[in-house]
PDB file of C-alpha atoms in Angstrom:
ATOM      1  CA  MET A 271     -35.944 -22.182  19.288  1.00  0.00           C
ATOM      2  CA  ALA A 272     -35.340 -18.662  21.056  1.00  0.00           C
ATOM      3  CA  VAL A 273     -31.815 -19.758  21.547  1.00  0.00           C
ATOM      4  CA  LYS A 274     -31.443 -22.007  18.674  1.00  0.00           C
ATOM      5  CA  LEU A 275     -32.557 -18.693  16.538  1.00  0.00           C
ATOM      6  CA  LEU A 276     -29.817 -16.325  18.640  1.00  0.00           C
ATOM      7  CA  LEU A 277     -27.263 -18.338  18.560  1.00  0.00           C
ATOM      8  CA  ILE A 278     -27.808 -19.162  14.387  1.00  0.00           C
ATOM      9  CA  ALA A 279     -27.665 -14.686  14.565  1.00  0.00           C
ATOM     10  CA  LEU A 280     -24.690 -14.791  16.662  1.00  0.00           C
ATOM     11  CA  PHE A 281     -23.126 -17.176  14.333  1.00  0.00           C
ATOM     12  CA  ALA A 282     -23.875 -14.747  11.602  1.00  0.00           C
ATOM     13  CA  LEU A 283     -22.387 -11.701  12.948  1.00  0.00           C
ATOM     14  CA  ALA A 284     -19.468 -13.185  14.320  1.00  0.00           C
ATOM     15  CA  SER A 285     -18.972 -14.444  10.506  1.00  0.00           C
ATOM     16  CA  SER A 286     -19.485 -11.595   8.862  1.00  0.00           C
ATOM     17  CA  SER A 287     -17.085  -9.779  11.351  1.00  0.00           C
ATOM     18  CA  ALA A 288     -14.342 -11.797  10.305  1.00  0.00           C
ATOM     19  CA  ILE A 289     -15.096 -11.323   6.314  1.00  0.00           C
ATOM     20  CA  LEU A 290     -15.354  -7.507   6.863  1.00  0.00           C
ATOM     21  CA  ALA A 291     -12.187  -7.590   9.272  1.00  0.00           C
ATOM     22  CA  SER A 292      -8.419  -6.770   7.066  1.00  0.00           C
ATOM     23  CA  ASP A 293      -6.695  -6.962  10.471  1.00  0.00           C
ATOM     24  CA  PRO A 294      -7.131  -9.104  13.492  1.00  0.00           C
ATOM     25  CA  SER A 295      -9.299  -7.030  15.997  1.00  0.00           C
ATOM     26  CA  PRO A 296      -7.711  -6.155  19.531  1.00  0.00           C
ATOM     27  CA  LEU A 297      -9.154  -7.995  22.280  1.00  0.00           C
ATOM     28  CA  GLN A 298      -7.254  -5.929  24.942  1.00  0.00           C
ATOM     29  CA  ASP A 299      -5.484  -2.269  25.150  1.00  0.00           C
ATOM     30  CA  PHE A 300      -2.494  -3.261  22.971  1.00  0.00           C
ATOM     31  CA  CYS A 301      -0.555  -6.087  21.193  1.00  0.00           C
ATOM     32  CA  VAL A 302       2.880  -5.076  20.644  1.00  0.00           C
ATOM     33  CA  ALA A 303       4.159  -7.501  18.478  1.00  0.00           C
ATOM     34  CA  ASP A 304       6.873  -9.368  19.190  1.00  0.00           C
ATOM     35  CA  LEU A 305       8.974  -8.745  15.909  1.00  0.00           C
ATOM     36  CA  GLN A 306      11.496 -11.298  17.033  1.00  0.00           C
ATOM     37  CA  SER A 307       9.739 -14.397  17.346  1.00  0.00           C
ATOM     38  CA  LYS A 308       9.224 -17.330  16.018  1.00  0.00           C
ATOM     39  CA  VAL A 309       5.353 -18.233  15.913  1.00  0.00           C
ATOM     40  CA  PHE A 310       3.757 -17.414  12.603  1.00  0.00           C
ATOM     41  CA  VAL A 311       0.393 -15.779  13.098  1.00  0.00           C
ATOM     42  CA  ASN A 312      -2.154 -13.477  11.339  1.00  0.00           C
ATOM     43  CA  GLY A 313      -0.359 -10.846  11.974  1.00  0.00           C
ATOM     44  CA  PHE A 314       2.766 -10.631  14.825  1.00  0.00           C
ATOM     45  CA  PRO A 315       2.322 -12.497  18.972  1.00  0.00           C
ATOM     46  CA  CYS A 316       1.932 -10.183  21.412  1.00  0.00           C
ATOM     47  CA  LYS A 317       5.292  -8.959  23.389  1.00  0.00           C
ATOM     48  CA  ASN A 318       4.688  -9.222  27.002  1.00  0.00           C
ATOM     49  CA  ALA A 319       2.811  -6.168  28.675  1.00  0.00           C
ATOM     50  CA  GLY A 320       5.515  -5.926  31.341  1.00  0.00           C
ATOM     51  CA  ASP A 321       8.187  -5.410  28.736  1.00  0.00           C
ATOM     52  CA  VAL A 322       5.914  -3.431  26.886  1.00  0.00           C
ATOM     53  CA  LYS A 323       8.008   0.729  26.214  1.00  0.00           C
ATOM     54  CA  ALA A 324       6.694   3.746  25.491  1.00  0.00           C
ATOM     55  CA  GLU A 325       8.798   3.124  22.220  1.00  0.00           C
ATOM     56  CA  ASP A 326       6.586   0.685  20.857  1.00  0.00           C
ATOM     57  CA  PHE A 327       3.842   3.685  19.847  1.00  0.00           C
ATOM     58  CA  PHE A 328       6.731   5.761  18.575  1.00  0.00           C
ATOM     59  CA  ARG A 329       9.104   6.775  15.350  1.00  0.00           C
ATOM     60  CA  SER A 330      10.759   9.423  14.242  1.00  0.00           C
ATOM     61  CA  GLY A 331      12.088  11.268  10.983  1.00  0.00           C
ATOM     62  CA  LEU A 332       9.207  11.842   8.992  1.00  0.00           C
ATOM     63  CA  ASP A 333      10.335  15.525   8.689  1.00  0.00           C
ATOM     64  CA  ARG A 334      13.098  14.340   6.614  1.00  0.00           C
ATOM     65  CA  PRO A 335      12.303  14.369   3.093  1.00  0.00           C
ATOM     66  CA  GLY A 336      12.505  10.919   1.413  1.00  0.00           C
ATOM     67  CA  ASP A 337      15.654  10.452  -1.380  1.00  0.00           C
ATOM     68  CA  THR A 338      13.869  10.552  -4.567  1.00  0.00           C
ATOM     69  CA  ASN A 339      17.404  10.425  -6.695  1.00  0.00           C
ATOM     70  CA  ASN A 340      15.951   7.562  -8.354  1.00  0.00           C
ATOM     71  CA  TYR A 341      14.461   6.803 -11.592  1.00  0.00           C
ATOM     72  CA  LEU A 342      10.929   7.592 -10.185  1.00  0.00           C
ATOM     73  CA  ARG A 343      11.620   9.985  -8.758  1.00  0.00           C
ATOM     74  CA  SER A 344       9.542   9.620  -6.126  1.00  0.00           C
ATOM     75  CA  ASN A 345      10.015   7.625  -2.136  1.00  0.00           C
ATOM     76  CA  VAL A 346       7.340   6.115  -0.070  1.00  0.00           C
ATOM     77  CA  THR A 347       8.515   6.301   4.210  1.00  0.00           C
ATOM     78  CA  PRO A 348       5.905   3.747   5.885  1.00  0.00           C
ATOM     79  CA  VAL A 349       5.369   3.688   9.145  1.00  0.00           C
ATOM     80  CA  ASN A 350       3.118   0.290   9.283  1.00  0.00           C
ATOM     81  CA  VAL A 351       3.924  -2.635  12.500  1.00  0.00           C
ATOM     82  CA  ASN A 352       7.190  -3.418  11.194  1.00  0.00           C
ATOM     83  CA  GLN A 353       8.438  -0.072  12.380  1.00  0.00           C
ATOM     84  CA  ILE A 354       6.228   0.535  14.936  1.00  0.00           C
ATOM     85  CA  PRO A 355       5.362  -2.607  16.912  1.00  0.00           C
ATOM     86  CA  GLY A 356       2.471  -0.767  18.502  1.00  0.00           C
ATOM     87  CA  LEU A 357       0.522  -0.814  15.626  1.00  0.00           C
ATOM     88  CA  ASN A 358       0.049  -4.205  15.814  1.00  0.00           C
ATOM     89  CA  THR A 359      -4.037  -5.520  16.058  1.00  0.00           C
ATOM     90  CA  LEU A 360      -4.791  -1.472  15.389  1.00  0.00           C
ATOM     91  CA  GLY A 361      -5.347  -1.805  11.780  1.00  0.00           C
ATOM     92  CA  ILE A 362      -4.095   1.068  10.904  1.00  0.00           C
ATOM     93  CA  SER A 363      -0.851   2.362   9.131  1.00  0.00           C
ATOM     94  CA  LEU A 364       0.681   5.845   7.353  1.00  0.00           C
ATOM     95  CA  VAL A 365       3.145   6.969   4.853  1.00  0.00           C
ATOM     96  CA  ARG A 366       5.213  10.186   3.584  1.00  0.00           C
ATOM     97  CA  ILE A 367       5.709  10.448  -0.039  1.00  0.00           C
ATOM     98  CA  ASP A 368       8.499  12.325  -1.336  1.00  0.00           C
ATOM     99  CA  TYR A 369       8.105  13.536  -5.505  1.00  0.00           C
ATOM    100  CA  GLY A 370      10.699  15.792  -7.361  1.00  0.00           C
ATOM    101  CA  PRO A 371       9.519  17.651 -10.617  1.00  0.00           C
ATOM    102  CA  ASN A 372       7.631  14.728 -12.874  1.00  0.00           C
ATOM    103  CA  GLY A 373       8.209  12.110 -10.009  1.00  0.00           C
ATOM    104  CA  LEU A 374       5.547   9.060  -9.963  1.00  0.00           C
ATOM    105  CA  ASN A 375       4.137   6.605  -7.694  1.00  0.00           C
ATOM    106  CA  PRO A 376       3.701   4.030  -9.979  1.00  0.00           C
ATOM    107  CA  PRO A 377       0.143   2.256 -10.292  1.00  0.00           C
ATOM    108  CA  HIS A 378       0.146  -0.082  -7.551  1.00  0.00           C
ATOM    109  CA  THR A 379      -1.746  -1.427  -5.258  1.00  0.00           C
ATOM    110  CA  HIS A 380      -2.934  -2.273  -1.165  1.00  0.00           C
ATOM    111  CA  PRO A 381      -4.420  -5.705  -1.338  1.00  0.00           C
ATOM    112  CA  ARG A 382      -5.089  -4.973   2.766  1.00  0.00           C
ATOM    113  CA  ALA A 383      -5.782  -1.394   2.845  1.00  0.00           C
ATOM    114  CA  THR A 384      -8.099   1.679   1.659  1.00  0.00           C
ATOM    115  CA  GLU A 385      -5.649   4.903   1.349  1.00  0.00           C
ATOM    116  CA  VAL A 386      -6.545   8.719   2.251  1.00  0.00           C
ATOM    117  CA  LEU A 387      -3.943  11.048   1.528  1.00  0.00           C
ATOM    118  CA  THR A 388      -3.478  14.488   1.581  1.00  0.00           C
ATOM    119  CA  VAL A 389      -1.402  16.527  -0.119  1.00  0.00           C
ATOM    120  CA  ILE A 390       1.074  18.501   2.206  1.00  0.00           C
ATOM    121  CA  GLU A 391       3.773  20.646  -0.775  1.00  0.00           C
ATOM    122  CA  GLY A 392       3.250  21.604  -3.962  1.00  0.00           C
ATOM    123  CA  GLN A 393       0.479  19.352  -6.159  1.00  0.00           C
ATOM    124  CA  LEU A 394      -0.152  16.053  -7.495  1.00  0.00           C
ATOM    125  CA  TYR A 395      -2.440  14.507 -10.120  1.00  0.00           C
ATOM    126  CA  VAL A 396      -3.783  11.435  -8.658  1.00  0.00           C
ATOM    127  CA  GLY A 397      -6.491   8.192  -9.506  1.00  0.00           C
ATOM    128  CA  PHE A 398      -7.430   4.593  -9.980  1.00  0.00           C
ATOM    129  CA  VAL A 399      -8.901   2.149 -11.765  1.00  0.00           C
ATOM    130  CA  THR A 400     -11.941   0.213 -10.982  1.00  0.00           C
ATOM    131  CA  SER A 401     -12.230  -3.472 -10.736  1.00  0.00           C
ATOM    132  CA  ASN A 402     -13.231  -5.081 -14.191  1.00  0.00           C
ATOM    133  CA  LEU A 403     -17.419  -3.904 -14.871  1.00  0.00           C
ATOM    134  CA  ASN A 404     -20.229  -5.833 -15.744  1.00  0.00           C
ATOM    135  CA  GLY A 405     -19.748  -4.643 -19.132  1.00  0.00           C
ATOM    136  CA  GLY A 406     -16.862  -5.240 -20.163  1.00  0.00           C
ATOM    137  CA  GLY A 407     -13.987  -2.474 -19.165  1.00  0.00           C
ATOM    138  CA  ASN A 408     -12.762  -0.477 -16.391  1.00  0.00           C
ATOM    139  CA  ARG A 409     -13.580   3.205 -15.161  1.00  0.00           C
ATOM    140  CA  LEU A 410     -10.458   5.079 -14.326  1.00  0.00           C
ATOM    141  CA  PHE A 411     -11.289   8.481 -11.610  1.00  0.00           C
ATOM    142  CA  THR A 412      -8.730  10.878 -11.832  1.00  0.00           C
ATOM    143  CA  LYS A 413      -8.140  14.531  -9.730  1.00  0.00           C
ATOM    144  CA  ASN A 414      -5.835  17.007  -9.983  1.00  0.00           C
ATOM    145  CA  LEU A 415      -4.559  17.764  -6.312  1.00  0.00           C
ATOM    146  CA  LYS A 416      -3.220  20.782  -4.817  1.00  0.00           C
ATOM    147  CA  LYS A 417      -1.870  21.595  -0.764  1.00  0.00           C
ATOM    148  CA  GLY A 418      -4.385  20.918   1.513  1.00  0.00           C
ATOM    149  CA  ASP A 419      -6.469  18.629  -0.658  1.00  0.00           C
ATOM    150  CA  VAL A 420      -7.169  14.997   0.721  1.00  0.00           C
ATOM    151  CA  PHE A 421      -8.356  12.011  -1.981  1.00  0.00           C
ATOM    152  CA  VAL A 422      -9.226   8.277  -1.309  1.00  0.00           C
ATOM    153  CA  PHE A 423      -8.052   4.938  -2.908  1.00  0.00           C
ATOM    154  CA  PRO A 424     -10.553   2.246  -2.548  1.00  0.00           C
ATOM    155  CA  GLU A 425      -9.354  -0.884  -0.713  1.00  0.00           C
ATOM    156  CA  GLY A 426      -7.634  -3.377  -3.619  1.00  0.00           C
ATOM    157  CA  LEU A 427      -7.740  -0.827  -6.720  1.00  0.00           C
ATOM    158  CA  ILE A 428      -4.597   0.109  -8.673  1.00  0.00           C
ATOM    159  CA  HIS A 429      -3.782   3.967  -7.791  1.00  0.00           C
ATOM    160  CA  PHE A 430      -0.675   6.723  -8.505  1.00  0.00           C
ATOM    161  CA  GLN A 431       0.195  10.012  -8.292  1.00  0.00           C
ATOM    162  CA  PHE A 432       2.166  12.149 -10.235  1.00  0.00           C
ATOM    163  CA  ASN A 433       3.904  15.378  -9.924  1.00  0.00           C
ATOM    164  CA  THR A 434       2.684  17.822 -12.544  1.00  0.00           C
ATOM    165  CA  GLY A 435       4.720  20.330 -10.880  1.00  0.00           C
ATOM    166  CA  LYS A 436       7.704  22.033 -11.432  1.00  0.00           C
ATOM    167  CA  THR A 437       8.295  21.344  -7.619  1.00  0.00           C
ATOM    168  CA  ASP A 438       8.729  19.147  -5.076  1.00  0.00           C
ATOM    169  CA  ALA A 439       5.866  17.441  -3.518  1.00  0.00           C
ATOM    170  CA  ILE A 440       4.573  15.743  -0.091  1.00  0.00           C
ATOM    171  CA  ALA A 441       1.897  13.645   0.574  1.00  0.00           C
ATOM    172  CA  PHE A 442       1.119  11.728   4.089  1.00  0.00           C
ATOM    173  CA  ALA A 443      -1.074   8.973   3.654  1.00  0.00           C
ATOM    174  CA  GLY A 444      -3.351   6.943   6.336  1.00  0.00           C
ATOM    175  CA  LEU A 445      -3.799   3.781   5.645  1.00  0.00           C
ATOM    176  CA  SER A 446      -6.497   1.281   7.039  1.00  0.00           C
ATOM    177  CA  SER A 447      -4.066  -2.183   7.939  1.00  0.00           C
ATOM    178  CA  GLN A 448      -0.986  -2.657  10.653  1.00  0.00           C
ATOM    179  CA  ASN A 449       0.420  -4.267   7.373  1.00  0.00           C
ATOM    180  CA  PRO A 450      -1.164  -2.844   3.954  1.00  0.00           C
ATOM    181  CA  GLY A 451       1.354  -4.595   1.426  1.00  0.00           C
ATOM    182  CA  VAL A 452       1.945  -3.162  -1.720  1.00  0.00           C
ATOM    183  CA  ILE A 453       2.023  -4.263  -5.314  1.00  0.00           C
ATOM    184  CA  THR A 454       3.341  -1.837  -8.503  1.00  0.00           C
ATOM    185  CA  ILE A 455       2.130  -3.291 -10.879  1.00  0.00           C
ATOM    186  CA  ALA A 456       5.056  -2.997 -13.746  1.00  0.00           C
ATOM    187  CA  ASN A 457       7.515  -4.540 -11.234  1.00  0.00           C
ATOM    188  CA  ALA A 458       5.290  -7.656 -10.389  1.00  0.00           C
ATOM    189  CA  VAL A 459       4.278  -8.433 -13.843  1.00  0.00           C
ATOM    190  CA  PHE A 460       7.739  -7.883 -15.353  1.00  0.00           C
ATOM    191  CA  GLY A 461      10.389  -8.350 -12.488  1.00  0.00           C
ATOM    192  CA  SER A 462       8.613 -10.731 -11.048  1.00  0.00           C
ATOM    193  CA  LYS A 463      11.473 -13.932  -9.405  1.00  0.00           C
ATOM    194  CA  PRO A 464      11.007 -16.615 -11.385  1.00  0.00           C
ATOM    195  CA  PRO A 465       9.725 -14.223 -14.185  1.00  0.00           C
ATOM    196  CA  ILE A 466       6.060 -15.139 -15.391  1.00  0.00           C
ATOM    197  CA  SER A 467       6.807 -16.958 -18.947  1.00  0.00           C
ATOM    198  CA  ASP A 468       6.676 -14.668 -21.782  1.00  0.00           C
ATOM    199  CA  ASP A 469       4.111 -16.639 -23.546  1.00  0.00           C
ATOM    200  CA  VAL A 470       1.742 -16.021 -20.895  1.00  0.00           C
ATOM    201  CA  LEU A 471       2.352 -11.806 -20.945  1.00  0.00           C
ATOM    202  CA  ALA A 472       2.802 -11.663 -24.276  1.00  0.00           C
ATOM    203  CA  LYS A 473      -0.621 -13.133 -25.293  1.00  0.00           C
ATOM    204  CA  ALA A 474      -2.281 -11.269 -22.141  1.00  0.00           C
ATOM    205  CA  PHE A 475      -0.308  -8.003 -23.715  1.00  0.00           C
ATOM    206  CA  GLN A 476      -1.442  -8.775 -27.134  1.00  0.00           C
ATOM    207  CA  VAL A 477       2.124  -8.151 -28.688  1.00  0.00           C
ATOM    208  CA  ASP A 478       5.658  -9.967 -29.388  1.00  0.00           C
ATOM    209  CA  LYS A 479       7.761 -11.911 -27.720  1.00  0.00           C
ATOM    210  CA  ASN A 480      10.883  -9.427 -27.856  1.00  0.00           C
ATOM    211  CA  LEU A 481       9.185  -6.783 -26.050  1.00  0.00           C
ATOM    212  CA  ILE A 482       7.968  -8.530 -23.172  1.00  0.00           C
ATOM    213  CA  ASP A 483      12.284 -10.126 -23.174  1.00  0.00           C
ATOM    214  CA  TRP A 484      13.134  -6.993 -23.326  1.00  0.00           C
ATOM    215  CA  LEU A 485      10.712  -5.860 -20.519  1.00  0.00           C
ATOM    216  CA  GLN A 486      11.665  -8.482 -18.326  1.00  0.00           C
ATOM    217  CA  ALA A 487      14.999  -7.206 -18.663  1.00  0.00           C
ATOM    218  CA  GLN A 488      14.717  -3.468 -16.937  1.00  0.00           C
ATOM    219  CA  PHE A 489      16.054  -2.867 -13.650  1.00  0.00           C
ATOM    220  CA  TRP A 490      12.278  -2.190 -11.532  1.00  0.00           C
ATOM    221  CA  THR A 491      12.793   0.627  -9.447  1.00  0.00           C
ATOM    222  CA  ASP A 492      11.005   0.140  -6.232  1.00  0.00           C
ATOM    223  CA  ASN A 493      10.627   3.407  -4.199  1.00  0.00           C
ATOM    224  CA  ASN A 494       9.214   1.882  -1.436  1.00  0.00           C
ATOM    225  CA  TYR A 495      11.897   1.673   1.677  1.00  0.00           C
TER     226      TYR A 495
END
């Protein structure tokens, strides 16, 4: 009986760990991603440990500002497993975000990561929206940030940052996934390929189909590079 209970407890623990984990957990010191492998797994297969070099854990260039010469006046420079293969299975990545005056990192979500952001230069108006509440609606949390301030965006929730200052702003953010993913709301809804039916969007947004057609015809800027 005791053995049976122990097995049930171990199974429950393993199941809960699998449910709570966003990224695969490391089973050795490191598992440097083999980005050229043809094997498809959840994450990336490991490079042969004998072929691993220091460069697999290194990336330079985050001292250089991103190009904000676009409609959004912002630029996101990612550092995830695609840039540093050594991040594979480690469950962490980061980004540098540059904002020109009135620059916007538009409403978006990271389906696999919580984000913690800190302002390095300038000032930002930031916020996130909750999932649907039991009583209906969604709650918005916002904050005006200055240099040195930190703000957290919970995993999967829609969030944004807007430069309210008259000078450039810079932020760095850590994310709790080696590959957090990003879904920019406007781009996904109005710029998907193939497009979502305008009948569906007109009914969802309760507007005329002509407005939906116009929105779908626009060029939706992607500030993630």
